[in-house]
mmCIF file of C-alpha atoms and ligand atoms in Angstrom:
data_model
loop_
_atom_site.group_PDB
_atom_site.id
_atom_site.type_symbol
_atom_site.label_atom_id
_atom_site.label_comp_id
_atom_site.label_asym_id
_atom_site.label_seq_id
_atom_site.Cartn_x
_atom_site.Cartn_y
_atom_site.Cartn_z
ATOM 1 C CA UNK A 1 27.823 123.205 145.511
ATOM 2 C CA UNK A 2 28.571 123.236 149.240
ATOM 3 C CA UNK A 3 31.507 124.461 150.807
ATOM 4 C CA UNK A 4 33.567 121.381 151.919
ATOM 5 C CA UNK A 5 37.200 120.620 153.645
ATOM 6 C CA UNK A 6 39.253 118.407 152.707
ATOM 7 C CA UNK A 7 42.706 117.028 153.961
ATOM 8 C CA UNK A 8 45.901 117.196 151.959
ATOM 9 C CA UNK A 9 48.889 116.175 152.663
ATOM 10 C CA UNK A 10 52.601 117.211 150.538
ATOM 11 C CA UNK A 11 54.543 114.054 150.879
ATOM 12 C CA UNK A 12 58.387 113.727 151.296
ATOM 13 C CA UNK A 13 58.956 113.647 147.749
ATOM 14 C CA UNK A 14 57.870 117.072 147.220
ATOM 15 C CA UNK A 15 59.356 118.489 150.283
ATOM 16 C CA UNK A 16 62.448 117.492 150.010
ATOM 17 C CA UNK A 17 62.495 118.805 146.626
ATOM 18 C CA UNK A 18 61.334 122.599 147.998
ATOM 19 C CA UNK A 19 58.057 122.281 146.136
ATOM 20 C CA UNK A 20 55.710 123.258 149.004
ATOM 21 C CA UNK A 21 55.153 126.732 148.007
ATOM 22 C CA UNK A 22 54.521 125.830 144.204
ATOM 23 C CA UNK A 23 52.095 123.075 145.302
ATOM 24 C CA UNK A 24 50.510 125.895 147.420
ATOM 25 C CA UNK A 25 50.034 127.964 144.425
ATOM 26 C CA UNK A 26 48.068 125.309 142.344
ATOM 27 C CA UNK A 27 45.534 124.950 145.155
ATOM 28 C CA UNK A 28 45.013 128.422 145.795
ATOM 29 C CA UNK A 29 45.018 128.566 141.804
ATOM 30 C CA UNK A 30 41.749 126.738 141.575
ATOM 31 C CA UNK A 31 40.185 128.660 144.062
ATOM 32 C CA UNK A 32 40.870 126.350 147.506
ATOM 33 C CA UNK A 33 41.970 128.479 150.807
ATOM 34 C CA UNK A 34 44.356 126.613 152.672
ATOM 35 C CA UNK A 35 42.565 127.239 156.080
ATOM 36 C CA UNK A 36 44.961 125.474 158.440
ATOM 37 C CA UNK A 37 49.082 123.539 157.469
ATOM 38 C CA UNK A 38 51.857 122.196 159.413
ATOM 39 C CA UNK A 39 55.287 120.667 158.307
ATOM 40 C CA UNK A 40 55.553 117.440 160.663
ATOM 41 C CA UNK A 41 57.836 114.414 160.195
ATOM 42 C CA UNK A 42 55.607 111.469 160.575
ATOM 43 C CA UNK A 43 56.486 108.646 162.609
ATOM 44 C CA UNK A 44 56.377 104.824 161.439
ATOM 45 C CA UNK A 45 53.687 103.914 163.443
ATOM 46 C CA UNK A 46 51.084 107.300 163.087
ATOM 47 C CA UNK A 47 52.130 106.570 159.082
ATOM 48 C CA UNK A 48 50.536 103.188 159.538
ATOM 49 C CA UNK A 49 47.441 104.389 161.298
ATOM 50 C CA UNK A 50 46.604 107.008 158.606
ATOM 51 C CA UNK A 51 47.000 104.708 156.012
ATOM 52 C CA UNK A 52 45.519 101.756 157.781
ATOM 53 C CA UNK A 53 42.571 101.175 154.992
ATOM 54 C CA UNK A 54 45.456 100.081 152.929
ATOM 55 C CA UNK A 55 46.861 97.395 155.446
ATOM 56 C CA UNK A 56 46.351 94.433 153.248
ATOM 57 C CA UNK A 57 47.776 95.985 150.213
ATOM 58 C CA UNK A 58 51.535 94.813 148.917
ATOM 59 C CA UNK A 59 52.501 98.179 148.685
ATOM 60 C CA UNK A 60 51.715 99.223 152.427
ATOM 61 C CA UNK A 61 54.645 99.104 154.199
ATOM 62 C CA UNK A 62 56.762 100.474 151.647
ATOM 63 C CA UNK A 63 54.231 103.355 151.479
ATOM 64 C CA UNK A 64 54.375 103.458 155.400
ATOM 65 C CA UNK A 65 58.192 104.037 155.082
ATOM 66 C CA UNK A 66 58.043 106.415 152.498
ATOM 67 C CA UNK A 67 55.829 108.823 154.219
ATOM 68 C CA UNK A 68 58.000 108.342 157.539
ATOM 69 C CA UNK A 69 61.041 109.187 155.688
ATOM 70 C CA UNK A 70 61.318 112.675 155.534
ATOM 71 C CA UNK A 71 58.989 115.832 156.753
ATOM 72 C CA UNK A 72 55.806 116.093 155.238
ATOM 73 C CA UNK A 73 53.152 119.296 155.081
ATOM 74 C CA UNK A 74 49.421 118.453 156.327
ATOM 75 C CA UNK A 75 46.733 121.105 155.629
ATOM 76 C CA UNK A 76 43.051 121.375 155.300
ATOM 77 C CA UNK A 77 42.054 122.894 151.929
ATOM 78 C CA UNK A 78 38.451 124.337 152.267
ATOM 79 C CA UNK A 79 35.835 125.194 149.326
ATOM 80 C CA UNK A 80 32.990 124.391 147.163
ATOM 81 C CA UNK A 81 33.564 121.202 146.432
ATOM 82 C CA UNK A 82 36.872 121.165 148.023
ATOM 83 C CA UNK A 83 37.064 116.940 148.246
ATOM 84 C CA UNK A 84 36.765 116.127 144.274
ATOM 85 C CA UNK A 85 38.216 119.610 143.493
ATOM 86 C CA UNK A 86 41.226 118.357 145.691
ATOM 87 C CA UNK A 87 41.223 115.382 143.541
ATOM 88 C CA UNK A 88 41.113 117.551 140.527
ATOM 89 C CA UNK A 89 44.192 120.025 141.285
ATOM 90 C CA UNK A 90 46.286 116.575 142.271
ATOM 91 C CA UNK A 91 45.499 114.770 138.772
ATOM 92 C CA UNK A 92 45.570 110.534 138.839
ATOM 93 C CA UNK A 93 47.608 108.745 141.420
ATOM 94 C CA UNK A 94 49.803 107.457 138.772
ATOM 95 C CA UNK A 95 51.375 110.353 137.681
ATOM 96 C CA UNK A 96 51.440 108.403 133.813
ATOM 97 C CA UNK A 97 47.988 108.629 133.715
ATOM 98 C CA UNK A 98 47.556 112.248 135.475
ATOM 99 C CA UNK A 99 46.498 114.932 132.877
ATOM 100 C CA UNK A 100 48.156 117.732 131.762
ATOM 101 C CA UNK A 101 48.322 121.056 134.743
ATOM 102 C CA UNK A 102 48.108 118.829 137.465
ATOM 103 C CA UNK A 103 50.310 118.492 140.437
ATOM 104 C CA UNK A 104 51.303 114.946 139.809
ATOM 105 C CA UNK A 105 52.198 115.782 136.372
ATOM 106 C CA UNK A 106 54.258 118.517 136.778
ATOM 107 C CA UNK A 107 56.025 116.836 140.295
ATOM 108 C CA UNK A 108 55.161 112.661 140.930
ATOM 109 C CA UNK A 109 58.165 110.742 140.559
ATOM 110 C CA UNK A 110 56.344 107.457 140.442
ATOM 111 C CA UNK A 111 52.821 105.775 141.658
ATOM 112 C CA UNK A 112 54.579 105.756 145.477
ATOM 113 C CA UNK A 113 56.408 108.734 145.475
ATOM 114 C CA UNK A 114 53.451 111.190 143.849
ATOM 115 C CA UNK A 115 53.810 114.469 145.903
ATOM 116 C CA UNK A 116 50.459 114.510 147.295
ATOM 117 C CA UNK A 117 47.629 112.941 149.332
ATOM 118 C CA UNK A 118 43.982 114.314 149.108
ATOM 119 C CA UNK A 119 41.148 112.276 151.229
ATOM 120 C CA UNK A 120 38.808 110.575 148.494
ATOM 121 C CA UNK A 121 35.041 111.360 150.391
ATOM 122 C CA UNK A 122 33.720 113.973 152.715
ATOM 123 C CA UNK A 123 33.431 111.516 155.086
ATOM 124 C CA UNK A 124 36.615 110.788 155.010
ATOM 125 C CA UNK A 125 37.994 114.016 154.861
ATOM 126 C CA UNK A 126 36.662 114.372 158.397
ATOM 127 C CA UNK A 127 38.098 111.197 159.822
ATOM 128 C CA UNK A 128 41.801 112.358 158.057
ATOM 129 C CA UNK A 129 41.240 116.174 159.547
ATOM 130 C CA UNK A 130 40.610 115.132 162.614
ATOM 131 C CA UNK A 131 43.650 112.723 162.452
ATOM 132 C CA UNK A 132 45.960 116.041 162.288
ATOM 133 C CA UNK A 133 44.105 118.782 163.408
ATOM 134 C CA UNK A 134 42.239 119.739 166.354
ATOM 135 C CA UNK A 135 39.240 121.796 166.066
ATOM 136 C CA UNK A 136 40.834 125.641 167.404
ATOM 137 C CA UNK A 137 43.064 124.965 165.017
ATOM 138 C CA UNK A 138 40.257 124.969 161.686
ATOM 139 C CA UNK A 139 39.695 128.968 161.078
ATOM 140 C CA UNK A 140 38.081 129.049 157.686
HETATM 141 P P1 CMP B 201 47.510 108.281 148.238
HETATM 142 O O1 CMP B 201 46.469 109.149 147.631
HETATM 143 O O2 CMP B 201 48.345 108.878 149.307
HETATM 144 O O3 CMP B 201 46.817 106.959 148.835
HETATM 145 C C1 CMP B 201 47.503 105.738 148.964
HETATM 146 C C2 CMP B 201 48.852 105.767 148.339
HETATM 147 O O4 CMP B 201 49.466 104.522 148.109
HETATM 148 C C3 CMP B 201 48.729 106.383 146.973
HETATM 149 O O5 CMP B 201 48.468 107.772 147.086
HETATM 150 C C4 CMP B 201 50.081 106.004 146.352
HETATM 151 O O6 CMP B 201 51.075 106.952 146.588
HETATM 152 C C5 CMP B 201 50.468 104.745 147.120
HETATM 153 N N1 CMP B 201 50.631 103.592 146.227
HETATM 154 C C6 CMP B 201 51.774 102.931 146.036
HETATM 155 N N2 CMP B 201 51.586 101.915 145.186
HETATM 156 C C7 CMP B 201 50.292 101.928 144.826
HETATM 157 C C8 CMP B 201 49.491 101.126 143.964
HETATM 158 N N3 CMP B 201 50.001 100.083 143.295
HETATM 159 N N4 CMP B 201 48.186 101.444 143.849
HETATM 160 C C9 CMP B 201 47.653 102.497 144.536
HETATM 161 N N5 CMP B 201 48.375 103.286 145.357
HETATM 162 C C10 CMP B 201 49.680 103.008 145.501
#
């Protein structure tokens, strides 16, 4: 399989609760380098342009606020298969349905406030990097 990137981000939730190095552990656990991270505190508006593909959904502006609220950690995980392995590590975005040894099972508080993002696609992954990161700052 081909090494990919992907972006994750540690959402307020999980900060606030000191969780960032733990989280850390679990990707570097299943073999994913954390290749570039930052702890930034999002505003309003940049929330609502990252999670713009979710405009029309009910739960957007609460989700907007949520991840405005408090700081959050953006990094780009990089490895084979880094976008579905990503996925993988995090477990479902319900944490009630997430399976046992995942991140939202062990942290998620709830379907909103569920620790973690992870972009769902390559191609997406490179839209969500690029949203963060600029390219001196990607040293895999
Ligand atoms: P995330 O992977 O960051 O992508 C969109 C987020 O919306 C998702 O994780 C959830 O935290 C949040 N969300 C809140 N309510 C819902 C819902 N009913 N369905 C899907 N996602 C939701």
């Amino acid at each position: 399989m081909a090494i990919e990137r992907t972006l994750s981000i540690i959402k307020p939730d999980a900060t606030r609760r000191n969780l960032t190095g733990k989280i850390n552990a679990k990707f570097e656990e299943a073999g994913l380098r954390i290749i570039a991270q930052k702890r930034i505190r999002l505003s309003l508006e940049q929330a609502g342009k990252f999670y713009e593909v979710h405009a029309a959904r009910p739960f957007y502006g609460e989700l907007c606020e949520f991840m405005a609220s408090e700081p959050v950690v953006v990094q780009v995980l990089e490895g084979e298969g880094a976008v579905l392995k990503n996925r993988e590590v995090m477990g479902a975005t319900n944490p009630a349905n997430a399976a046992e040894g995942t991140i939202r099972k062990e942290y998620a508080l709830s379907m909103g406030e569920n620790s973690v993002h992870g972009s769902d696609a390559p191609e997406t992954a490179a839209v969500e990097i690029a949203f963060f990161f600029s390219g001196l700052e990607l040293v895999g």
